[in-house]
PDB file of N, CA, C and O in Angstrom:
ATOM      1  N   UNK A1473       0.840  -1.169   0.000  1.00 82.00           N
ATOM      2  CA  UNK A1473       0.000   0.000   0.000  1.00 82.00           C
ATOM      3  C   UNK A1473       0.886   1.234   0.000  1.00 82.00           C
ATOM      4  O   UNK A1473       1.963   1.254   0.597  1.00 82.00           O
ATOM      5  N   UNK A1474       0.409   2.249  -0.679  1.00 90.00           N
ATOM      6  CA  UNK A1474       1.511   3.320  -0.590  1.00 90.00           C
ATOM      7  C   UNK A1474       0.226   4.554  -0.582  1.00 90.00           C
ATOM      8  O   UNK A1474      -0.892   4.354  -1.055  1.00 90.00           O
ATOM      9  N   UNK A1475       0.584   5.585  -0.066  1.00 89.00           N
ATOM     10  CA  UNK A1475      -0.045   6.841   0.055  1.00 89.00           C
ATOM     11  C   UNK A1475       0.013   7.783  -1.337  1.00 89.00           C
ATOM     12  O   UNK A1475      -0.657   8.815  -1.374  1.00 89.00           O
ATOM     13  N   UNK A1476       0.840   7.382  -2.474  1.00 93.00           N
ATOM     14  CA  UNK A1476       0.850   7.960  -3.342  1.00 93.00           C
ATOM     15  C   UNK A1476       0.309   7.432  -4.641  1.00 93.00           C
ATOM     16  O   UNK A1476       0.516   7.922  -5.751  1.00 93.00           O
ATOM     17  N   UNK A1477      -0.736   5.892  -4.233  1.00 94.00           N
ATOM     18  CA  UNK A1477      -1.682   5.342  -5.213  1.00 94.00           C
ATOM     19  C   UNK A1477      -2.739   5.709  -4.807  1.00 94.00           C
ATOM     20  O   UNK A1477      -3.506   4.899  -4.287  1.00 94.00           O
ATOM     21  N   UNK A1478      -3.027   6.894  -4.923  1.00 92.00           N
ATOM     22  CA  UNK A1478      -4.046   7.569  -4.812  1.00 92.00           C
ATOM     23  C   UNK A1478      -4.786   8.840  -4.928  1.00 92.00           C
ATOM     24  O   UNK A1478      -4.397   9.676  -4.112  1.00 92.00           O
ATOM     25  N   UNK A1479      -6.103   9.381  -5.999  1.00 93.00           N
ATOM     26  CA  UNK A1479      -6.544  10.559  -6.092  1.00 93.00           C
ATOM     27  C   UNK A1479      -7.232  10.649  -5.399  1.00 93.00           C
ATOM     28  O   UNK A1479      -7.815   9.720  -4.840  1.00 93.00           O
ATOM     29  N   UNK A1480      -7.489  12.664  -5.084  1.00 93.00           N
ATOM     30  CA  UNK A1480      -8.632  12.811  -4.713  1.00 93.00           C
ATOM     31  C   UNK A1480      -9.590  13.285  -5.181  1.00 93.00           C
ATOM     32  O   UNK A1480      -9.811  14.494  -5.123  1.00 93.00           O
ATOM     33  N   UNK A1481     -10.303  12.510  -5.699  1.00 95.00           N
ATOM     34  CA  UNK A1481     -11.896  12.879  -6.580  1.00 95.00           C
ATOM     35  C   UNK A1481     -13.173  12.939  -6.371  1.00 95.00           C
ATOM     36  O   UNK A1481     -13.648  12.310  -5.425  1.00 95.00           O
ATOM     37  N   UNK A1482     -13.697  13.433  -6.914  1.00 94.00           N
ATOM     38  CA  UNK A1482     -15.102  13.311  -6.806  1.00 94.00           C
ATOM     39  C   UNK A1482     -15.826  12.034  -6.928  1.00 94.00           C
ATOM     40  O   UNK A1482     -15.273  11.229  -7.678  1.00 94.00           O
ATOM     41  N   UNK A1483     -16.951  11.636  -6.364  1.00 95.00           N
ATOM     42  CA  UNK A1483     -17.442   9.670  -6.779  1.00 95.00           C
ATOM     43  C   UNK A1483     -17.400   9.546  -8.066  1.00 95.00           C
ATOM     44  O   UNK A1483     -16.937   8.552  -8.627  1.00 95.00           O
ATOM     45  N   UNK A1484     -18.133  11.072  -8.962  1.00 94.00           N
ATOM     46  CA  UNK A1484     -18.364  10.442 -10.279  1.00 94.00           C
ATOM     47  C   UNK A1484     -17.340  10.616 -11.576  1.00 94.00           C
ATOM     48  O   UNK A1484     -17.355  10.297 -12.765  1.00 94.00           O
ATOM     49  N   UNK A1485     -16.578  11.200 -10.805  1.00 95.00           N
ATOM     50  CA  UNK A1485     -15.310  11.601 -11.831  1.00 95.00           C
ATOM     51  C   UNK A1485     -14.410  10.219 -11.370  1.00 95.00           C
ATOM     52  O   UNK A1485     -13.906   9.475 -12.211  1.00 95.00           O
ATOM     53  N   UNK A1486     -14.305  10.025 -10.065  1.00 96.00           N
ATOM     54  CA  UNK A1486     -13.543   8.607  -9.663  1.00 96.00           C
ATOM     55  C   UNK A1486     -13.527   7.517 -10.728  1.00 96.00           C
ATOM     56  O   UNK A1486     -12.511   6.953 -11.134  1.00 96.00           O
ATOM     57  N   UNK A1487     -15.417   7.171 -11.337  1.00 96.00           N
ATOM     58  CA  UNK A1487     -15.858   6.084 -11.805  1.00 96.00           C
ATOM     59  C   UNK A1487     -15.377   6.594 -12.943  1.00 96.00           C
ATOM     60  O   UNK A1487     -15.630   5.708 -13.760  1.00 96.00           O
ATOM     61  N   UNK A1488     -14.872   7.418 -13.482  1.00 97.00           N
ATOM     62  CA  UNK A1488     -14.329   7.770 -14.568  1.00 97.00           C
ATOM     63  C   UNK A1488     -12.922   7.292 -14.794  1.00 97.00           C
ATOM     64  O   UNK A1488     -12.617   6.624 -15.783  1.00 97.00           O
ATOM     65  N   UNK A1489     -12.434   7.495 -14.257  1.00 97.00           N
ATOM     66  CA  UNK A1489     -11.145   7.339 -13.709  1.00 97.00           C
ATOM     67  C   UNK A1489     -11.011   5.658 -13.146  1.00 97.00           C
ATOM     68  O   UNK A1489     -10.084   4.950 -13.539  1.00 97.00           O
ATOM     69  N   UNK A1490     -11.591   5.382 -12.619  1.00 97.00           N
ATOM     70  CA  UNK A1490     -11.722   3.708 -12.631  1.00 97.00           C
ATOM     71  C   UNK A1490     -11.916   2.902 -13.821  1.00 97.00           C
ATOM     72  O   UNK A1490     -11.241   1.969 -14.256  1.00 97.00           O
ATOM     73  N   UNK A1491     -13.215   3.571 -14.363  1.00 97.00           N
ATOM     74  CA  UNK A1491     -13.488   2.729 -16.085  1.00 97.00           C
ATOM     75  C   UNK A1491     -12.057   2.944 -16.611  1.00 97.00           C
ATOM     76  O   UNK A1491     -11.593   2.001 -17.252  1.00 97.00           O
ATOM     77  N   UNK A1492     -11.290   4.023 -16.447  1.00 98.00           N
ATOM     78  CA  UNK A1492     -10.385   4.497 -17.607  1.00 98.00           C
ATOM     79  C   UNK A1492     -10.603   5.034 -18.961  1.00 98.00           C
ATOM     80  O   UNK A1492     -10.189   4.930 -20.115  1.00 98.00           O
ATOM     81  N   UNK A1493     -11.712   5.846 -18.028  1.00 98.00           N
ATOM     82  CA  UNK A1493     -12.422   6.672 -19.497  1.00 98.00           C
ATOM     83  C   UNK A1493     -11.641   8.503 -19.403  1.00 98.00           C
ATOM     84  O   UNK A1493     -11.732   9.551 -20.044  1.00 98.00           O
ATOM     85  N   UNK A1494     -11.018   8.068 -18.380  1.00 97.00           N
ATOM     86  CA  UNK A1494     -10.260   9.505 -17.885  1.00 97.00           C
ATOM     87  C   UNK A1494      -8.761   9.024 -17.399  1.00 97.00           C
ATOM     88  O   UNK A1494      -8.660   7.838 -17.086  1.00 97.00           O
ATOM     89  N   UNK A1495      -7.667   9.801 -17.319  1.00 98.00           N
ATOM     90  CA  UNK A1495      -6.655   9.552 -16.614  1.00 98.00           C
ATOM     91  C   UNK A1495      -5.922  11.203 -16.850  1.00 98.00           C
ATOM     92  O   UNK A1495      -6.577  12.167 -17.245  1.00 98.00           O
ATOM     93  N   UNK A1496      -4.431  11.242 -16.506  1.00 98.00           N
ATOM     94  CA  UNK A1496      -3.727  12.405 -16.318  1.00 98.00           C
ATOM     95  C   UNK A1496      -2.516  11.934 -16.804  1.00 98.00           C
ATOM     96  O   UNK A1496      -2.183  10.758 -16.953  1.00 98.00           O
ATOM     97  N   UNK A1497      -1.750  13.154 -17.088  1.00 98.00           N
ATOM     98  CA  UNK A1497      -0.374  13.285 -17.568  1.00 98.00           C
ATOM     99  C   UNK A1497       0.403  13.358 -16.297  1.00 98.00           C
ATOM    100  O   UNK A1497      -0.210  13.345 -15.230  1.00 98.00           O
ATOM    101  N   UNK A1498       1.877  13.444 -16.331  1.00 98.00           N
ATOM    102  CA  UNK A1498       2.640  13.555 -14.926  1.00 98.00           C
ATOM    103  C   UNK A1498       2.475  14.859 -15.170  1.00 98.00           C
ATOM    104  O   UNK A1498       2.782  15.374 -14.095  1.00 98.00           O
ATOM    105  N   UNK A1499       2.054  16.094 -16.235  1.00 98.00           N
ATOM    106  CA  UNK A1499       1.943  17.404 -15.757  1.00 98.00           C
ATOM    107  C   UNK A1499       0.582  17.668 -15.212  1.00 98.00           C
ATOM    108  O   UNK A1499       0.406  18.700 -14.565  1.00 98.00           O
ATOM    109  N   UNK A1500      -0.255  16.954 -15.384  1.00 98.00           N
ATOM    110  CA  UNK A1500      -1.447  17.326 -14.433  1.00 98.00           C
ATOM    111  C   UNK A1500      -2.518  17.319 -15.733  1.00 98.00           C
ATOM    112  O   UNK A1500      -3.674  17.478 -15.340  1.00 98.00           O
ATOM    113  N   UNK A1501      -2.412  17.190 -17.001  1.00 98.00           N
ATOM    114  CA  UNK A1501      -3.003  17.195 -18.005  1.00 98.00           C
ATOM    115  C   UNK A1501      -4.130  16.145 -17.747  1.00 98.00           C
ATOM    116  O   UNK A1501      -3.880  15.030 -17.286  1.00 98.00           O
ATOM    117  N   UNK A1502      -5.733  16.688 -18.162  1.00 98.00           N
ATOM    118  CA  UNK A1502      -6.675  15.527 -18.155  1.00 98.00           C
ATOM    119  C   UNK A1502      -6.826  15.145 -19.350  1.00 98.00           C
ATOM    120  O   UNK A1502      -7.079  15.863 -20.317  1.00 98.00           O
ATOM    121  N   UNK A1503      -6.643  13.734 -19.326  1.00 98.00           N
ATOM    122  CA  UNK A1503      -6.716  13.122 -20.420  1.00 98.00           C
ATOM    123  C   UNK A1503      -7.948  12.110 -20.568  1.00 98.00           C
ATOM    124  O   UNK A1503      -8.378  11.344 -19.706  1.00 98.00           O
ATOM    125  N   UNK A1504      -8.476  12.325 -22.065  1.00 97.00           N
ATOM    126  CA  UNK A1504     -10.416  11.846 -21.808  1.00 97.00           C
ATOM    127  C   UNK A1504     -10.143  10.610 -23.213  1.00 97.00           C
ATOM    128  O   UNK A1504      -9.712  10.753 -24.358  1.00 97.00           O
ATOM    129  N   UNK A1505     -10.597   9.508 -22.497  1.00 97.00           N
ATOM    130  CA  UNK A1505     -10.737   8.534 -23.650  1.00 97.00           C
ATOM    131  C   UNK A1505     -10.961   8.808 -25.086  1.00 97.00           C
ATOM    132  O   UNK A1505     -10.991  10.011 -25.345  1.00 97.00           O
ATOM    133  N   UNK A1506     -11.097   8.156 -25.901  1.00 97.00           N
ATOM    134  CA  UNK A1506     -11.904   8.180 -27.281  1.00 97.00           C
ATOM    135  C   UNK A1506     -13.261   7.731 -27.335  1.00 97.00           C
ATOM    136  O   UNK A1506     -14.066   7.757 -28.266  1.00 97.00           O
ATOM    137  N   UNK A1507     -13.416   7.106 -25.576  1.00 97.00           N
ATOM    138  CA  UNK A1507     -14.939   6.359 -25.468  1.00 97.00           C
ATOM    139  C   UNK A1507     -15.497   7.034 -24.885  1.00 97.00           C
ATOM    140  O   UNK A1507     -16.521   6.513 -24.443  1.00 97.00           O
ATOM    141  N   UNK A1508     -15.248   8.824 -24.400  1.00 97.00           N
ATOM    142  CA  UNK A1508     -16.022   9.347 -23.570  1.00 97.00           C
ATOM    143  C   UNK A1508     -16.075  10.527 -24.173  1.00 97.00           C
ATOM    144  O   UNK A1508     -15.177  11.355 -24.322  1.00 97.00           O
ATOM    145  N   UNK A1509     -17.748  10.564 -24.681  1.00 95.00           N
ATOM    146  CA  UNK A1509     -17.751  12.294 -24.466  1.00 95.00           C
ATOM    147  C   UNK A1509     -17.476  13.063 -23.907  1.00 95.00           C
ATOM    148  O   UNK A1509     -17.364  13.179 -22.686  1.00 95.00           O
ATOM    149  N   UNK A1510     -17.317  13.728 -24.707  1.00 94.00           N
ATOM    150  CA  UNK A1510     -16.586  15.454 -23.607  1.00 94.00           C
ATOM    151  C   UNK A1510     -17.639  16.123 -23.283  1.00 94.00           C
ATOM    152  O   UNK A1510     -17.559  16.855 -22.296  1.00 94.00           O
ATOM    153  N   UNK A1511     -18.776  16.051 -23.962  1.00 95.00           N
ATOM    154  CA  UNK A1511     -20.092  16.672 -23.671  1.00 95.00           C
ATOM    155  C   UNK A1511     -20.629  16.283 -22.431  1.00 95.00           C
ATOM    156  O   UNK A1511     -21.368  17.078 -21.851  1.00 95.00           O
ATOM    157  N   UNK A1512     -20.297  14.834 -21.770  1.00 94.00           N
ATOM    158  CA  UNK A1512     -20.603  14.475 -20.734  1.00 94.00           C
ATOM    159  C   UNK A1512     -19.994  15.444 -19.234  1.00 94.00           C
ATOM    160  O   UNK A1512     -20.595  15.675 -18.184  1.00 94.00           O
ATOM    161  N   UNK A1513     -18.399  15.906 -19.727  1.00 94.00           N
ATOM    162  CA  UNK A1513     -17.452  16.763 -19.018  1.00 94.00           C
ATOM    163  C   UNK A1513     -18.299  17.927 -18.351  1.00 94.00           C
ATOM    164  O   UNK A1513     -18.578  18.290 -17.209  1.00 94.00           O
ATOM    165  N   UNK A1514     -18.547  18.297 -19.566  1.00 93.00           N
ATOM    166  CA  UNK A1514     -19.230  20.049 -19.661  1.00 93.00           C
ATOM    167  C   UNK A1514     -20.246  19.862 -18.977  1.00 93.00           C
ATOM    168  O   UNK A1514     -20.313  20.516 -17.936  1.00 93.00           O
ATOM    169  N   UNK A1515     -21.448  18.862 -19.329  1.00 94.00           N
ATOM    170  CA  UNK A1515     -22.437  18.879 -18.061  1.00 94.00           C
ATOM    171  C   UNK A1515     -22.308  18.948 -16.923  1.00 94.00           C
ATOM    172  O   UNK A1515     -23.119  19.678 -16.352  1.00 94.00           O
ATOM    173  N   UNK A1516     -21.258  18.242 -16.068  1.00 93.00           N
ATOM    174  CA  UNK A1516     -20.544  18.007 -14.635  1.00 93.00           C
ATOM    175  C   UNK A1516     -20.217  19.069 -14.875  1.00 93.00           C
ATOM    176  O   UNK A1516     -21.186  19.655 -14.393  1.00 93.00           O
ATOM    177  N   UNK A1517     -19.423  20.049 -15.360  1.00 93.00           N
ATOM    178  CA  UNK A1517     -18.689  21.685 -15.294  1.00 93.00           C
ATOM    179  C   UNK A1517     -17.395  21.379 -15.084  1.00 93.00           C
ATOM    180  O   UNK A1517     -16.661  21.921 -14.258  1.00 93.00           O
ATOM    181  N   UNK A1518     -17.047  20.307 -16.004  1.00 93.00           N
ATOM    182  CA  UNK A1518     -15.739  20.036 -15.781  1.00 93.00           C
ATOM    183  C   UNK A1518     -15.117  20.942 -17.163  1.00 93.00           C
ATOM    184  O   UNK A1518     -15.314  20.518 -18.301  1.00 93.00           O
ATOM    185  N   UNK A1519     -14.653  21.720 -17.010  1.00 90.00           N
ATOM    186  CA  UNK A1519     -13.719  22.711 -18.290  1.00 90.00           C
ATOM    187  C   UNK A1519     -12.849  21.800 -19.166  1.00 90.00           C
ATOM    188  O   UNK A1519     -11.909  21.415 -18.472  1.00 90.00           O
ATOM    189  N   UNK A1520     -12.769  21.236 -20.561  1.00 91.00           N
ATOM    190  CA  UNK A1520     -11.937  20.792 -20.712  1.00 91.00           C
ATOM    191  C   UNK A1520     -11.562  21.503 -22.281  1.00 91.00           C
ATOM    192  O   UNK A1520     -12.287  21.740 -23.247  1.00 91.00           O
ATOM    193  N   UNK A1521      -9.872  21.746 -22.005  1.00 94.00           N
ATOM    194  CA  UNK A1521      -8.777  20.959 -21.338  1.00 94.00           C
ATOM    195  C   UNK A1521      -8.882  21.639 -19.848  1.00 94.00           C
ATOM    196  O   UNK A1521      -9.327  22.685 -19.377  1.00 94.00           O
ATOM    197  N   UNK A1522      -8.249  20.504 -19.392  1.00 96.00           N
ATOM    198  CA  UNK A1522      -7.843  21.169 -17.618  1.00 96.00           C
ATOM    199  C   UNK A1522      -6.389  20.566 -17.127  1.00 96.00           C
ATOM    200  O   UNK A1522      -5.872  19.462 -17.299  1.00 96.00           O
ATOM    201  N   UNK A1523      -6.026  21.543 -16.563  1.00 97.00           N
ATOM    202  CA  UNK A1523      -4.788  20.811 -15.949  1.00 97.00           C
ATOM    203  C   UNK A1523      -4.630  21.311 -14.348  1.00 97.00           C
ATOM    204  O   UNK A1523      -4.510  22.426 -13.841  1.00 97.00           O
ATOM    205  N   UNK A1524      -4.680  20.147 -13.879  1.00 96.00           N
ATOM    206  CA  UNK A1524      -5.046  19.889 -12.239  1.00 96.00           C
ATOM    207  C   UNK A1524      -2.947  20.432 -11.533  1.00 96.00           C
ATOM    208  O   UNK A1524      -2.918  21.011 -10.448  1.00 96.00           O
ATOM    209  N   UNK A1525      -2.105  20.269 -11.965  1.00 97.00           N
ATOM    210  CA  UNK A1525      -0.905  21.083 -11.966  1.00 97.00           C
ATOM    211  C   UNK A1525      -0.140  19.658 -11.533  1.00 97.00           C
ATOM    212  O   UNK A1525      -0.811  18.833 -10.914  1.00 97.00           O
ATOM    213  N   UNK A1526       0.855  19.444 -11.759  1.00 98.00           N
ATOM    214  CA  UNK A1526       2.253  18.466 -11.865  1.00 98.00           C
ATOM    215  C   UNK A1526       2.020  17.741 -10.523  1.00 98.00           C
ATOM    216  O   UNK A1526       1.935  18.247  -9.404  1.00 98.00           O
ATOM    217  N   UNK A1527       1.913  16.097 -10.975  1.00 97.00           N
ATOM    218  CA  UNK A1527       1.879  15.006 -10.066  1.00 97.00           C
ATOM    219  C   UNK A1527       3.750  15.144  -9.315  1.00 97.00           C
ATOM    220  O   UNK A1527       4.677  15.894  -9.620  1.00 97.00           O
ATOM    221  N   UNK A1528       3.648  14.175  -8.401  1.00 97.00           N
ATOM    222  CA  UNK A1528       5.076  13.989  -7.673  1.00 97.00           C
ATOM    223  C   UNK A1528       5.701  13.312  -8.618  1.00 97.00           C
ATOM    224  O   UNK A1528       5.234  13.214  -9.752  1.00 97.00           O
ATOM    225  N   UNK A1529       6.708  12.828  -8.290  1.00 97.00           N
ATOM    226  CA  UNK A1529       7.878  11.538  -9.009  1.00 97.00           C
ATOM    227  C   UNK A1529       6.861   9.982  -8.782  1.00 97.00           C
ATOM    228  O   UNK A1529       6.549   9.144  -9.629  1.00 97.00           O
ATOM    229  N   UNK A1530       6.543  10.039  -7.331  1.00 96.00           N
ATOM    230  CA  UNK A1530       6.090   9.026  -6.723  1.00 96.00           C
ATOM    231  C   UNK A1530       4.750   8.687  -7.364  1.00 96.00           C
ATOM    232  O   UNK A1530       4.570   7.556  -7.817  1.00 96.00           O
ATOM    233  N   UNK A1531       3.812   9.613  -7.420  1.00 97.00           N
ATOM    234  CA  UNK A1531       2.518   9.811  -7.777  1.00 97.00           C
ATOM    235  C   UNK A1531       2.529   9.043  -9.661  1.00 97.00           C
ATOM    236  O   UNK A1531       1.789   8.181 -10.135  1.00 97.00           O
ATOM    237  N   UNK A1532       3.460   9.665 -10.184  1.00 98.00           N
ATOM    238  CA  UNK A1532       4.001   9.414 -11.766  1.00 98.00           C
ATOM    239  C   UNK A1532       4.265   8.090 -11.910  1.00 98.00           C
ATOM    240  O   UNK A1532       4.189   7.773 -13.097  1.00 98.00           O
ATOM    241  N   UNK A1533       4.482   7.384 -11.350  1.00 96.00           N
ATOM    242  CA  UNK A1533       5.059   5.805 -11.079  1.00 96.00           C
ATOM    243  C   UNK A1533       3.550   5.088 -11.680  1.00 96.00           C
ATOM    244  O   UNK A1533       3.372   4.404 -12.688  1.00 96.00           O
ATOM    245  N   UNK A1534       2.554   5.559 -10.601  1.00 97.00           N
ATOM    246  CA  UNK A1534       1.179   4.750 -10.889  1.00 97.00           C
ATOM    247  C   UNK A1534      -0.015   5.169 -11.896  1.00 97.00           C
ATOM    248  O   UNK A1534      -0.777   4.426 -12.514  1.00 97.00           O
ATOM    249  N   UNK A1535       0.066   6.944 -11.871  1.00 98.00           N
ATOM    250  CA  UNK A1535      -0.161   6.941 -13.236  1.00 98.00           C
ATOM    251  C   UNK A1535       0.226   6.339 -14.612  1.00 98.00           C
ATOM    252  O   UNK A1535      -0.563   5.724 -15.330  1.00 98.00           O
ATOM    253  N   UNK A1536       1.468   6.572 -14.888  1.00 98.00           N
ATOM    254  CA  UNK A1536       2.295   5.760 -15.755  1.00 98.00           C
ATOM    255  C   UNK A1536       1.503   4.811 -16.289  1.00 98.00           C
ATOM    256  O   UNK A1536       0.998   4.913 -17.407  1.00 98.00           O
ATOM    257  N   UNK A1537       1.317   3.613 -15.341  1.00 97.00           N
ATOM    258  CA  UNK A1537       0.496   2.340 -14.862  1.00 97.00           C
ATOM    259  C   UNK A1537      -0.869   2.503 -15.616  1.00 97.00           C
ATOM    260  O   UNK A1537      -1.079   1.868 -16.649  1.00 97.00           O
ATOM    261  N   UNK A1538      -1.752   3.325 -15.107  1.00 98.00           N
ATOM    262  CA  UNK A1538      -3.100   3.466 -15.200  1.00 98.00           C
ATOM    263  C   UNK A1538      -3.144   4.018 -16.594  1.00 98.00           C
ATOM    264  O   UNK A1538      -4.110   3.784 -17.320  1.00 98.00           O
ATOM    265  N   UNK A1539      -1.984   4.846 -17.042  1.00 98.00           N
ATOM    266  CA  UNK A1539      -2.038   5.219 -18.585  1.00 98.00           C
ATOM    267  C   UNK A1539      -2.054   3.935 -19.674  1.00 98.00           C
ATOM    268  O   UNK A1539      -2.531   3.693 -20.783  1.00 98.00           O
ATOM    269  N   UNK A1540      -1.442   3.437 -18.918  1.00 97.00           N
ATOM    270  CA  UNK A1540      -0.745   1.875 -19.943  1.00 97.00           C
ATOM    271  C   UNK A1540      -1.520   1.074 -19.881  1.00 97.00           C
ATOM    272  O   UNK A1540      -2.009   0.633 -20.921  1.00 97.00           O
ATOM    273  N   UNK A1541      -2.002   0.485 -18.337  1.00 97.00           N
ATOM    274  CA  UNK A1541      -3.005  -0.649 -18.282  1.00 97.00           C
ATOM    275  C   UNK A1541      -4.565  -0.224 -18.219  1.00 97.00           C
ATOM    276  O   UNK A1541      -5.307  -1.172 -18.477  1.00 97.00           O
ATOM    277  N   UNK A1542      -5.177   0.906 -17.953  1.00 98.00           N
ATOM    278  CA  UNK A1542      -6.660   1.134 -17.809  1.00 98.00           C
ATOM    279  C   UNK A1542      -7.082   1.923 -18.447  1.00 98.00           C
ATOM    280  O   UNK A1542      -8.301   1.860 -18.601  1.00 98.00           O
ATOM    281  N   UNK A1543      -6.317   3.099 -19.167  1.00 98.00           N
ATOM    282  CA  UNK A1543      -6.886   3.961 -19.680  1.00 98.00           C
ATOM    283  C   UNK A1543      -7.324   3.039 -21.158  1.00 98.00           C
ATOM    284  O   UNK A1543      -6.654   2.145 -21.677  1.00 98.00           O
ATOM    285  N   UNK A1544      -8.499   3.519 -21.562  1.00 98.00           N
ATOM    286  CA  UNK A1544      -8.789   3.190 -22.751  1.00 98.00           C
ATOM    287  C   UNK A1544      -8.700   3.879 -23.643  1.00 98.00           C
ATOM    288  O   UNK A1544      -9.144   5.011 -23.456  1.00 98.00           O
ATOM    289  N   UNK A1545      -8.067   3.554 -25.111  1.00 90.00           N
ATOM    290  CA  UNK A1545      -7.741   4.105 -25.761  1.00 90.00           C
ATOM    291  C   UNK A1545      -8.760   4.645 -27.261  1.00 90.00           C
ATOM    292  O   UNK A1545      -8.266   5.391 -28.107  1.00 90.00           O
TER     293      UNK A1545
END
């Protein structure tokens, strides 16, 4: 277990982020599937593009991860 596999999100942006219909760059960049509307974004009032501002070293390790293995492409 490590303290740095982990965001803090909202439930329904989470499930976003769980499907891997969402993920981030190590600069903080949100990055939105090819399977998810963006129109869905804008309803929630999520602005996109957005950039949430530069993950750690540590934090970058498991993104990395979640870019490679969950995000859908």
């Amino acid at each position: 277990l490590s303290g740095f596999n982990g965001l803090m999100l909202a439930p329904h942006v989470d499930h976003l982020f769980d499907k891997g219909l969402i993920s981030f760059s190590n600069d903080g960049d949100l990055l939105v599937s090819s399977k998810l509307n963006i129109a869905l974004l804008q309803q929630w009032g999520i602005k996109f593009p957005l950039n949430v501002g530069p993950f750690s070293d540590c934090q970058c390790i498991f993104l990395e991860y979640h870019r490679t293995r969950v995000l859908k492409k």
